[in-house]
Amino acid sequence: MLGLFDSGLGGLTVVKRVRALLPEHALLFLADQAHVPYGDRAPDDLHRLLVQNVRWLDQQGVDAIVMACNTSCAIADEFGYPEVRAPILDLIESAAIAIHDAGYRRVGVLATAATVETGAYAKKIRAIAPHVRVDEVAAPALVPLVEAGSLDGEATRLAVAEACARLPRDVDAVILACTHYPVLDAHFAAILGAGVARIDPAIEQAGRTAALVAARSIAPGTGRTRYVTTGDGDAFRASVQRLMGGAGDEVERFQIH
Ligand code: DGL
């Protein structure tokens, strides 16, 4: 079984990518909706939540933890991950690998305020691709819109446009560096246009997950996903069904904090 967590619904974009590559594995997804949005929280608080979520997944017996929250990865870059039995796949490292392999040179990073504050994206990209120029921009308005299910309206389009307008004009790629943002990809595509690549780190993250599964011979499981929230179970069930195209598998509420 593979474990994933995020502050909320954004992590479903990672679950989708992992599920596409590993249809036979059991997945356990934790959405810490009691504390969403993470992006406005202080580093100490985010570190406490990171430790709780990682330990909880580890205690469930997962074979690996597939990070589905950029903000938590950015905090781990500062504080480190807690010591657990399961190996942890970092999402920002996956984004850096994707940028390196594709050869982009001027990269915009749209992320939460907390992620931007750490500078973890620029640090991790430059560690493997020192020539890349990285500009990080916070887009705090977007997570609450996705959590509220406001995906299509004019207010959402304007919020995406406002975030993109703060990026340098000459970027050749933009990393959607919060897992909530790919849910709004149609808006990003329309606003950024065909000349700017949109990078979803979840694609590389899913590829690395499949490689880890093969390298460690992690046995396939039930092919089912167990969805857990620390927030409102009924609202979560409806959101999962909407965003995962009807998949309801096993949705539950579970208070870990
Ligand atoms: N989806 C998360 C991320 O990837 C956090 C969003 C939030 O709760 O602010 O950064």
PDB file of C-alpha atoms and ligand atoms in Angstrom:
ATOM      1  CA  MET A   1       0.000   0.000   0.000  1.00  0.00           C
ATOM      2  CA  LEU A   2       1.187   3.502  -0.894  1.00  0.00           C
ATOM      3  CA  GLY A   3       0.399   6.480   1.344  1.00  0.00           C
ATOM      4  CA  LEU A   4      -0.136  10.055   0.186  1.00  0.00           C
ATOM      5  CA  PHE A   5      -1.169  13.227   2.003  1.00  0.00           C
ATOM      6  CA  ASP A   6      -2.030  16.853   1.361  1.00  0.00           C
ATOM      7  CA  SER A   7      -3.769  19.640   3.235  1.00  0.00           C
ATOM      8  CA  GLY A   8      -6.853  18.966   1.139  1.00  0.00           C
ATOM      9  CA  LEU A   9      -8.246  18.193  -2.293  1.00  0.00           C
ATOM     10  CA  GLY A  10      -5.090  19.131  -4.221  1.00  0.00           C
ATOM     11  CA  GLY A  11      -3.475  15.818  -3.357  1.00  0.00           C
ATOM     12  CA  LEU A  12      -6.098  14.097  -5.499  1.00  0.00           C
ATOM     13  CA  THR A  13      -4.179  15.363  -8.558  1.00  0.00           C
ATOM     14  CA  VAL A  14      -1.240  13.242  -7.368  1.00  0.00           C
ATOM     15  CA  VAL A  15      -3.474  10.268  -6.518  1.00  0.00           C
ATOM     16  CA  LYS A  16      -4.815  10.399 -10.105  1.00  0.00           C
ATOM     17  CA  ARG A  17      -1.315  10.303 -11.630  1.00  0.00           C
ATOM     18  CA  VAL A  18      -0.137   7.493  -9.365  1.00  0.00           C
ATOM     19  CA  ARG A  19      -3.312   5.488  -9.963  1.00  0.00           C
ATOM     20  CA  ALA A  20      -2.853   5.797 -13.753  1.00  0.00           C
ATOM     21  CA  LEU A  21       0.590   4.142 -13.526  1.00  0.00           C
ATOM     22  CA  LEU A  22      -0.190   1.658 -10.761  1.00  0.00           C
ATOM     23  CA  PRO A  23      -3.758   0.422 -11.300  1.00  0.00           C
ATOM     24  CA  GLU A  24      -3.345  -2.643  -9.092  1.00  0.00           C
ATOM     25  CA  HIS A  25      -1.878  -1.030  -5.981  1.00  0.00           C
ATOM     26  CA  ALA A  26      -3.725  -0.065  -2.836  1.00  0.00           C
ATOM     27  CA  LEU A  27      -3.552   3.671  -2.090  1.00  0.00           C
ATOM     28  CA  LEU A  28      -4.268   5.513   1.147  1.00  0.00           C
ATOM     29  CA  PHE A  29      -4.848   9.254   0.772  1.00  0.00           C
ATOM     30  CA  LEU A  30      -5.043  11.577   3.777  1.00  0.00           C
ATOM     31  CA  ALA A  31      -6.472  15.085   3.290  1.00  0.00           C
ATOM     32  CA  ASP A  32      -5.792  17.213   6.377  1.00  0.00           C
ATOM     33  CA  GLN A  33      -8.787  19.449   5.703  1.00  0.00           C
ATOM     34  CA  ALA A  34      -9.123  20.388   9.369  1.00  0.00           C
ATOM     35  CA  HIS A  35      -6.049  22.564   8.754  1.00  0.00           C
ATOM     36  CA  VAL A  36      -6.405  23.685   5.115  1.00  0.00           C
ATOM     37  CA  PRO A  37      -4.998  26.010   3.790  1.00  0.00           C
ATOM     38  CA  TYR A  38      -1.446  25.147   4.788  1.00  0.00           C
ATOM     39  CA  GLY A  39      -0.074  27.995   2.704  1.00  0.00           C
ATOM     40  CA  ASP A  40      -0.950  30.699   5.265  1.00  0.00           C
ATOM     41  CA  ARG A  41       0.501  28.842   8.268  1.00  0.00           C
ATOM     42  CA  ALA A  42       3.722  29.487  10.161  1.00  0.00           C
ATOM     43  CA  PRO A  43       6.738  27.169   9.657  1.00  0.00           C
ATOM     44  CA  ASP A  44       6.559  25.618  13.166  1.00  0.00           C
ATOM     45  CA  ASP A  45       2.908  24.805  12.726  1.00  0.00           C
ATOM     46  CA  LEU A  46       3.532  23.272   9.289  1.00  0.00           C
ATOM     47  CA  HIS A  47       6.374  21.205  10.685  1.00  0.00           C
ATOM     48  CA  ARG A  48       4.101  19.842  13.433  1.00  0.00           C
ATOM     49  CA  LEU A  49       1.465  18.876  10.833  1.00  0.00           C
ATOM     50  CA  LEU A  50       4.104  17.303   8.562  1.00  0.00           C
ATOM     51  CA  VAL A  51       5.340  15.107  11.419  1.00  0.00           C
ATOM     52  CA  GLN A  52       1.794  14.080  12.396  1.00  0.00           C
ATOM     53  CA  ASN A  53       0.750  13.214   8.842  1.00  0.00           C
ATOM     54  CA  VAL A  54       3.928  11.292   7.976  1.00  0.00           C
ATOM     55  CA  ARG A  55       3.794   9.320  11.250  1.00  0.00           C
ATOM     56  CA  TRP A  56       0.108   8.530  10.806  1.00  0.00           C
ATOM     57  CA  LEU A  57       0.660   7.128   7.324  1.00  0.00           C
ATOM     58  CA  ASP A  58       3.667   5.154   8.535  1.00  0.00           C
ATOM     59  CA  GLN A  59       1.581   3.694  11.367  1.00  0.00           C
ATOM     60  CA  GLN A  60      -0.988   2.497   8.811  1.00  0.00           C
ATOM     61  CA  GLY A  61       1.739   0.243   7.393  1.00  0.00           C
ATOM     62  CA  VAL A  62       2.297   1.941   4.037  1.00  0.00           C
ATOM     63  CA  ASP A  63       5.205   0.673   1.925  1.00  0.00           C
ATOM     64  CA  ALA A  64       6.115   4.201   0.813  1.00  0.00           C
ATOM     65  CA  ILE A  65       4.980   7.775   1.393  1.00  0.00           C
ATOM     66  CA  VAL A  66       4.373   9.698  -1.819  1.00  0.00           C
ATOM     67  CA  MET A  67       4.323  13.381  -0.924  1.00  0.00           C
ATOM     68  CA  ALA A  68       1.294  15.145  -2.411  1.00  0.00           C
ATOM     69  CA  CYS A  69       1.782  18.545  -0.736  1.00  0.00           C
ATOM     70  CA  ASN A  70       4.442  20.985  -1.941  1.00  0.00           C
ATOM     71  CA  THR A  71       4.123  23.147   1.161  1.00  0.00           C
ATOM     72  CA  SER A  72       4.957  20.189   3.408  1.00  0.00           C
ATOM     73  CA  CYS A  73       7.940  19.333   1.182  1.00  0.00           C
ATOM     74  CA  ALA A  74       9.168  22.935   1.412  1.00  0.00           C
ATOM     75  CA  ILE A  75       8.965  22.729   5.209  1.00  0.00           C
ATOM     76  CA  ALA A  76      10.774  19.380   5.157  1.00  0.00           C
ATOM     77  CA  ASP A  77      13.530  21.107   3.210  1.00  0.00           C
ATOM     78  CA  GLU A  78      14.022  23.388   6.226  1.00  0.00           C
ATOM     79  CA  PHE A  79      13.306  21.015   9.141  1.00  0.00           C
ATOM     80  CA  GLY A  80      13.890  17.585   7.609  1.00  0.00           C
ATOM     81  CA  TYR A  81      11.421  14.684   7.477  1.00  0.00           C
ATOM     82  CA  PRO A  82      10.631  12.724  10.631  1.00  0.00           C
ATOM     83  CA  GLU A  83      12.374   9.356  10.928  1.00  0.00           C
ATOM     84  CA  VAL A  84       9.911   6.685   9.793  1.00  0.00           C
ATOM     85  CA  ARG A  85      10.097   3.168   8.408  1.00  0.00           C
ATOM     86  CA  ALA A  86       8.582   3.954   4.984  1.00  0.00           C
ATOM     87  CA  PRO A  87      10.709   5.667   2.312  1.00  0.00           C
ATOM     88  CA  ILE A  88       9.493   9.173   1.406  1.00  0.00           C
ATOM     89  CA  LEU A  89       9.337  10.522  -2.166  1.00  0.00           C
ATOM     90  CA  ASP A  90       9.683  14.316  -2.189  1.00  0.00           C
ATOM     91  CA  LEU A  91       7.515  16.233  -4.653  1.00  0.00           C
ATOM     92  CA  ILE A  92       9.815  19.254  -5.072  1.00  0.00           C
ATOM     93  CA  GLU A  93      12.664  16.913  -5.984  1.00  0.00           C
ATOM     94  CA  SER A  94      10.399  15.448  -8.673  1.00  0.00           C
ATOM     95  CA  ALA A  95       9.680  18.942 -10.018  1.00  0.00           C
ATOM     96  CA  ALA A  96      13.407  19.745 -10.119  1.00  0.00           C
ATOM     97  CA  ILE A  97      14.119  16.523 -12.036  1.00  0.00           C
ATOM     98  CA  ALA A  98      11.342  17.357 -14.530  1.00  0.00           C
ATOM     99  CA  ILE A  99      12.809  20.840 -15.143  1.00  0.00           C
ATOM    100  CA  HIS A 100      16.337  19.472 -15.503  1.00  0.00           C
ATOM    101  CA  ASP A 101      15.337  16.694 -17.898  1.00  0.00           C
ATOM    102  CA  ALA A 102      13.230  18.997 -20.104  1.00  0.00           C
ATOM    103  CA  GLY A 103      16.010  21.599 -20.283  1.00  0.00           C
ATOM    104  CA  TYR A 104      13.958  24.687 -19.377  1.00  0.00           C
ATOM    105  CA  ARG A 105      16.058  27.756 -18.547  1.00  0.00           C
ATOM    106  CA  ARG A 106      13.629  30.440 -17.255  1.00  0.00           C
ATOM    107  CA  VAL A 107      11.164  28.919 -14.860  1.00  0.00           C
ATOM    108  CA  GLY A 108       8.288  30.500 -12.962  1.00  0.00           C
ATOM    109  CA  VAL A 109       7.091  28.761  -9.801  1.00  0.00           C
ATOM    110  CA  LEU A 110       3.516  29.394  -8.642  1.00  0.00           C
ATOM    111  CA  ALA A 111       3.110  28.134  -5.090  1.00  0.00           C
ATOM    112  CA  THR A 112       1.646  28.876  -1.680  1.00  0.00           C
ATOM    113  CA  ALA A 113       3.033  31.761   0.352  1.00  0.00           C
ATOM    114  CA  ALA A 114       4.611  29.292   2.802  1.00  0.00           C
ATOM    115  CA  THR A 115       6.377  27.429  -0.012  1.00  0.00           C
ATOM    116  CA  VAL A 116       7.681  30.634  -1.591  1.00  0.00           C
ATOM    117  CA  GLU A 117       8.895  31.819   1.809  1.00  0.00           C
ATOM    118  CA  THR A 118      11.252  28.823   2.138  1.00  0.00           C
ATOM    119  CA  GLY A 119      12.868  29.262  -1.296  1.00  0.00           C
ATOM    120  CA  ALA A 120      12.975  25.450  -1.485  1.00  0.00           C
ATOM    121  CA  TYR A 121      12.012  25.339  -5.159  1.00  0.00           C
ATOM    122  CA  ALA A 122      14.848  27.586  -6.321  1.00  0.00           C
ATOM    123  CA  LYS A 123      17.279  25.718  -4.071  1.00  0.00           C
ATOM    124  CA  LYS A 124      16.302  22.244  -5.279  1.00  0.00           C
ATOM    125  CA  ILE A 125      16.172  23.185  -8.969  1.00  0.00           C
ATOM    126  CA  ARG A 126      19.539  24.956  -8.867  1.00  0.00           C
ATOM    127  CA  ALA A 127      21.098  21.995  -7.042  1.00  0.00           C
ATOM    128  CA  ILE A 128      20.685  19.879 -10.186  1.00  0.00           C
ATOM    129  CA  ALA A 129      20.369  22.581 -12.866  1.00  0.00           C
ATOM    130  CA  PRO A 130      22.479  25.576 -11.733  1.00  0.00           C
ATOM    131  CA  HIS A 131      21.974  27.557 -14.948  1.00  0.00           C
ATOM    132  CA  VAL A 132      18.172  27.767 -14.574  1.00  0.00           C
ATOM    133  CA  ARG A 133      16.668  31.104 -13.537  1.00  0.00           C
ATOM    134  CA  VAL A 134      13.865  30.531 -11.022  1.00  0.00           C
ATOM    135  CA  ASP A 135      11.236  33.117 -10.006  1.00  0.00           C
ATOM    136  CA  GLU A 136       8.845  32.091  -7.243  1.00  0.00           C
ATOM    137  CA  VAL A 137       5.437  33.772  -6.935  1.00  0.00           C
ATOM    138  CA  ALA A 138       2.798  33.175  -4.250  1.00  0.00           C
ATOM    139  CA  ALA A 139      -0.790  32.580  -5.375  1.00  0.00           C
ATOM    140  CA  PRO A 140      -2.716  32.377  -2.071  1.00  0.00           C
ATOM    141  CA  ALA A 141      -6.171  32.975  -3.577  1.00  0.00           C
ATOM    142  CA  LEU A 142      -6.341  29.674  -5.469  1.00  0.00           C
ATOM    143  CA  VAL A 143      -6.462  26.967  -2.770  1.00  0.00           C
ATOM    144  CA  PRO A 144      -9.665  28.276  -1.104  1.00  0.00           C
ATOM    145  CA  LEU A 145     -11.373  28.393  -4.520  1.00  0.00           C
ATOM    146  CA  VAL A 146     -10.511  24.737  -5.236  1.00  0.00           C
ATOM    147  CA  GLU A 147     -11.562  23.640  -1.737  1.00  0.00           C
ATOM    148  CA  ALA A 148     -14.892  25.442  -2.233  1.00  0.00           C
ATOM    149  CA  GLY A 149     -15.442  23.735  -5.601  1.00  0.00           C
ATOM    150  CA  SER A 150     -15.347  27.085  -7.459  1.00  0.00           C
ATOM    151  CA  LEU A 151     -13.512  25.779 -10.506  1.00  0.00           C
ATOM    152  CA  ASP A 152     -15.217  27.399 -13.481  1.00  0.00           C
ATOM    153  CA  GLY A 153     -16.474  30.903 -12.749  1.00  0.00           C
ATOM    154  CA  GLU A 154     -15.164  34.320 -13.704  1.00  0.00           C
ATOM    155  CA  ALA A 155     -13.810  34.974 -10.177  1.00  0.00           C
ATOM    156  CA  THR A 156     -11.597  31.886 -10.489  1.00  0.00           C
ATOM    157  CA  ARG A 157     -10.413  32.818 -13.978  1.00  0.00           C
ATOM    158  CA  LEU A 158      -9.504  36.288 -12.698  1.00  0.00           C
ATOM    159  CA  ALA A 159      -7.632  34.856  -9.699  1.00  0.00           C
ATOM    160  CA  VAL A 160      -5.546  32.642 -12.007  1.00  0.00           C
ATOM    161  CA  ALA A 161      -4.921  35.582 -14.358  1.00  0.00           C
ATOM    162  CA  GLU A 162      -3.844  37.783 -11.448  1.00  0.00           C
ATOM    163  CA  ALA A 163      -1.348  35.137 -10.249  1.00  0.00           C
ATOM    164  CA  CYS A 164       0.073  34.637 -13.763  1.00  0.00           C
ATOM    165  CA  ALA A 165       0.417  38.403 -14.262  1.00  0.00           C
ATOM    166  CA  ARG A 166       2.936  38.492 -11.408  1.00  0.00           C
ATOM    167  CA  LEU A 167       5.266  36.046 -13.207  1.00  0.00           C
ATOM    168  CA  PRO A 168       8.117  37.438 -15.325  1.00  0.00           C
ATOM    169  CA  ARG A 169       7.016  37.757 -18.956  1.00  0.00           C
ATOM    170  CA  ASP A 170       9.863  35.707 -20.444  1.00  0.00           C
ATOM    171  CA  VAL A 171       9.426  32.377 -18.622  1.00  0.00           C
ATOM    172  CA  ASP A 172       9.500  29.271 -20.794  1.00  0.00           C
ATOM    173  CA  ALA A 173       7.847  27.058 -18.178  1.00  0.00           C
ATOM    174  CA  VAL A 174       5.599  27.527 -15.148  1.00  0.00           C
ATOM    175  CA  ILE A 175       5.547  24.936 -12.384  1.00  0.00           C
ATOM    176  CA  LEU A 176       2.109  24.448 -10.837  1.00  0.00           C
ATOM    177  CA  ALA A 177       3.871  24.052  -7.499  1.00  0.00           C
ATOM    178  CA  CYS A 178       0.834  23.511  -5.321  1.00  0.00           C
ATOM    179  CA  THR A 179      -1.115  20.331  -5.934  1.00  0.00           C
ATOM    180  CA  HIS A 180      -4.391  22.265  -5.925  1.00  0.00           C
ATOM    181  CA  TYR A 181      -3.397  24.273  -9.016  1.00  0.00           C
ATOM    182  CA  PRO A 182      -3.572  21.508 -11.685  1.00  0.00           C
ATOM    183  CA  VAL A 183      -7.305  21.325 -10.903  1.00  0.00           C
ATOM    184  CA  LEU A 184      -7.454  24.794 -12.539  1.00  0.00           C
ATOM    185  CA  ASP A 185      -5.260  23.786 -15.496  1.00  0.00           C
ATOM    186  CA  ALA A 186      -7.792  24.848 -18.147  1.00  0.00           C
ATOM    187  CA  HIS A 187      -7.552  28.440 -16.833  1.00  0.00           C
ATOM    188  CA  PHE A 188      -3.739  28.290 -16.757  1.00  0.00           C
ATOM    189  CA  ALA A 189      -3.670  26.954 -20.317  1.00  0.00           C
ATOM    190  CA  ALA A 190      -5.924  29.735 -21.595  1.00  0.00           C
ATOM    191  CA  ILE A 191      -4.036  32.494 -19.767  1.00  0.00           C
ATOM    192  CA  LEU A 192      -0.432  31.352 -20.284  1.00  0.00           C
ATOM    193  CA  GLY A 193      -0.963  30.281 -23.893  1.00  0.00           C
ATOM    194  CA  ALA A 194       0.781  27.575 -25.899  1.00  0.00           C
ATOM    195  CA  GLY A 195       4.221  29.233 -25.704  1.00  0.00           C
ATOM    196  CA  VAL A 196       4.646  28.529 -21.980  1.00  0.00           C
ATOM    197  CA  ALA A 197       4.917  24.943 -20.739  1.00  0.00           C
ATOM    198  CA  ARG A 198       2.884  24.054 -17.659  1.00  0.00           C
ATOM    199  CA  ILE A 199       4.706  21.601 -15.385  1.00  0.00           C
ATOM    200  CA  ASP A 200       2.709  19.420 -13.010  1.00  0.00           C
ATOM    201  CA  PRO A 201       5.267  17.858 -10.620  1.00  0.00           C
ATOM    202  CA  ALA A 202       2.834  14.994  -9.993  1.00  0.00           C
ATOM    203  CA  ILE A 203       3.718  13.488 -13.394  1.00  0.00           C
ATOM    204  CA  GLU A 204       7.384  12.980 -12.441  1.00  0.00           C
ATOM    205  CA  GLN A 205       6.329  12.054  -8.896  1.00  0.00           C
ATOM    206  CA  ALA A 206       4.131   9.246 -10.239  1.00  0.00           C
ATOM    207  CA  GLY A 207       6.953   8.022 -12.482  1.00  0.00           C
ATOM    208  CA  ARG A 208       9.354   7.936  -9.540  1.00  0.00           C
ATOM    209  CA  THR A 209       6.706   6.119  -7.493  1.00  0.00           C
ATOM    210  CA  ALA A 210       6.395   3.418 -10.152  1.00  0.00           C
ATOM    211  CA  ALA A 211      10.192   3.101 -10.246  1.00  0.00           C
ATOM    212  CA  LEU A 212      10.345   2.764  -6.445  1.00  0.00           C
ATOM    213  CA  VAL A 213       7.598   0.131  -6.492  1.00  0.00           C
ATOM    214  CA  ALA A 214       9.601  -1.860  -9.065  1.00  0.00           C
ATOM    215  CA  ALA A 215      12.945  -1.397  -7.269  1.00  0.00           C
ATOM    216  CA  ARG A 216      11.540  -2.506  -3.896  1.00  0.00           C
ATOM    217  CA  SER A 217       9.246  -5.163  -5.383  1.00  0.00           C
ATOM    218  CA  ILE A 218       6.276  -3.641  -3.550  1.00  0.00           C
ATOM    219  CA  ALA A 219       3.475  -6.124  -4.107  1.00  0.00           C
ATOM    220  CA  PRO A 220       0.278  -4.943  -5.825  1.00  0.00           C
ATOM    221  CA  GLY A 221      -2.669  -4.757  -3.454  1.00  0.00           C
ATOM    222  CA  THR A 222      -6.394  -4.339  -3.839  1.00  0.00           C
ATOM    223  CA  GLY A 223      -6.304  -1.696  -6.601  1.00  0.00           C
ATOM    224  CA  ARG A 224      -8.547   0.391  -4.341  1.00  0.00           C
ATOM    225  CA  THR A 225      -8.036   3.814  -2.786  1.00  0.00           C
ATOM    226  CA  ARG A 226      -8.967   4.626   0.796  1.00  0.00           C
ATOM    227  CA  TYR A 227      -9.685   8.342   1.196  1.00  0.00           C
ATOM    228  CA  VAL A 228      -9.419   9.860   4.663  1.00  0.00           C
ATOM    229  CA  THR A 229     -10.080  13.424   5.752  1.00  0.00           C
ATOM    230  CA  THR A 230      -9.579  15.170   9.069  1.00  0.00           C
ATOM    231  CA  GLY A 231     -12.412  17.513   8.031  1.00  0.00           C
ATOM    232  CA  ASP A 232     -16.027  16.984   6.984  1.00  0.00           C
ATOM    233  CA  GLY A 233     -16.495  13.430   5.672  1.00  0.00           C
ATOM    234  CA  ASP A 234     -19.700  14.093   3.669  1.00  0.00           C
ATOM    235  CA  ALA A 235     -18.284  17.138   1.872  1.00  0.00           C
ATOM    236  CA  PHE A 236     -15.075  15.196   1.218  1.00  0.00           C
ATOM    237  CA  ARG A 237     -16.984  12.278  -0.304  1.00  0.00           C
ATOM    238  CA  ALA A 238     -18.778  14.625  -2.702  1.00  0.00           C
ATOM    239  CA  SER A 239     -15.489  16.330  -3.657  1.00  0.00           C
ATOM    240  CA  VAL A 240     -13.710  13.019  -4.256  1.00  0.00           C
ATOM    241  CA  GLN A 241     -16.556  11.817  -6.433  1.00  0.00           C
ATOM    242  CA  ARG A 242     -16.512  15.067  -8.434  1.00  0.00           C
ATOM    243  CA  LEU A 243     -12.739  15.350  -8.862  1.00  0.00           C
ATOM    244  CA  MET A 244     -11.963  11.646  -9.317  1.00  0.00           C
ATOM    245  CA  GLY A 245     -14.685  11.089 -11.895  1.00  0.00           C
ATOM    246  CA  GLY A 246     -17.129   9.138  -9.781  1.00  0.00           C
ATOM    247  CA  ALA A 247     -14.645   6.998  -7.870  1.00  0.00           C
ATOM    248  CA  GLY A 248     -15.948   6.757  -4.358  1.00  0.00           C
ATOM    249  CA  ASP A 249     -13.983   3.738  -3.152  1.00  0.00           C
ATOM    250  CA  GLU A 250     -13.646   4.144   0.580  1.00  0.00           C
ATOM    251  CA  VAL A 251     -14.185   7.617   2.007  1.00  0.00           C
ATOM    252  CA  GLU A 252     -13.996   8.201   5.711  1.00  0.00           C
ATOM    253  CA  ARG A 253     -13.408  10.876   8.271  1.00  0.00           C
ATOM    254  CA  PHE A 254     -10.646  10.280  10.765  1.00  0.00           C
ATOM    255  CA  GLN A 255      -9.489  12.679  13.439  1.00  0.00           C
ATOM    256  CA  ILE A 256      -5.745  12.342  13.915  1.00  0.00           C
ATOM    257  CA  HIS A 257      -5.024  15.679  15.546  1.00  0.00           C
TER     258      HIS A 257
HETATM  259  N1  DGL B   1      -1.796  21.545  -1.931  1.00  0.00           N
HETATM  260  C1  DGL B   1      -0.754  22.001  -1.069  1.00  0.00           C
HETATM  261  C2  DGL B   1       0.543  22.248  -1.798  1.00  0.00           C
HETATM  262  O1  DGL B   1       0.849  21.479  -2.691  1.00  0.00           O
HETATM  263  C3  DGL B   1      -1.090  23.011  -0.001  1.00  0.00           C
HETATM  264  C4  DGL B   1      -2.150  23.999  -0.279  1.00  0.00           C
HETATM  265  C5  DGL B   1      -2.598  24.724   0.977  1.00  0.00           C
HETATM  266  O2  DGL B   1      -3.221  24.083   1.829  1.00  0.00           O
HETATM  267  O3  DGL B   1      -2.316  25.927   1.102  1.00  0.00           O
HETATM  268  O4  DGL B   1       1.290  23.135  -1.486  1.00  0.00           O
END
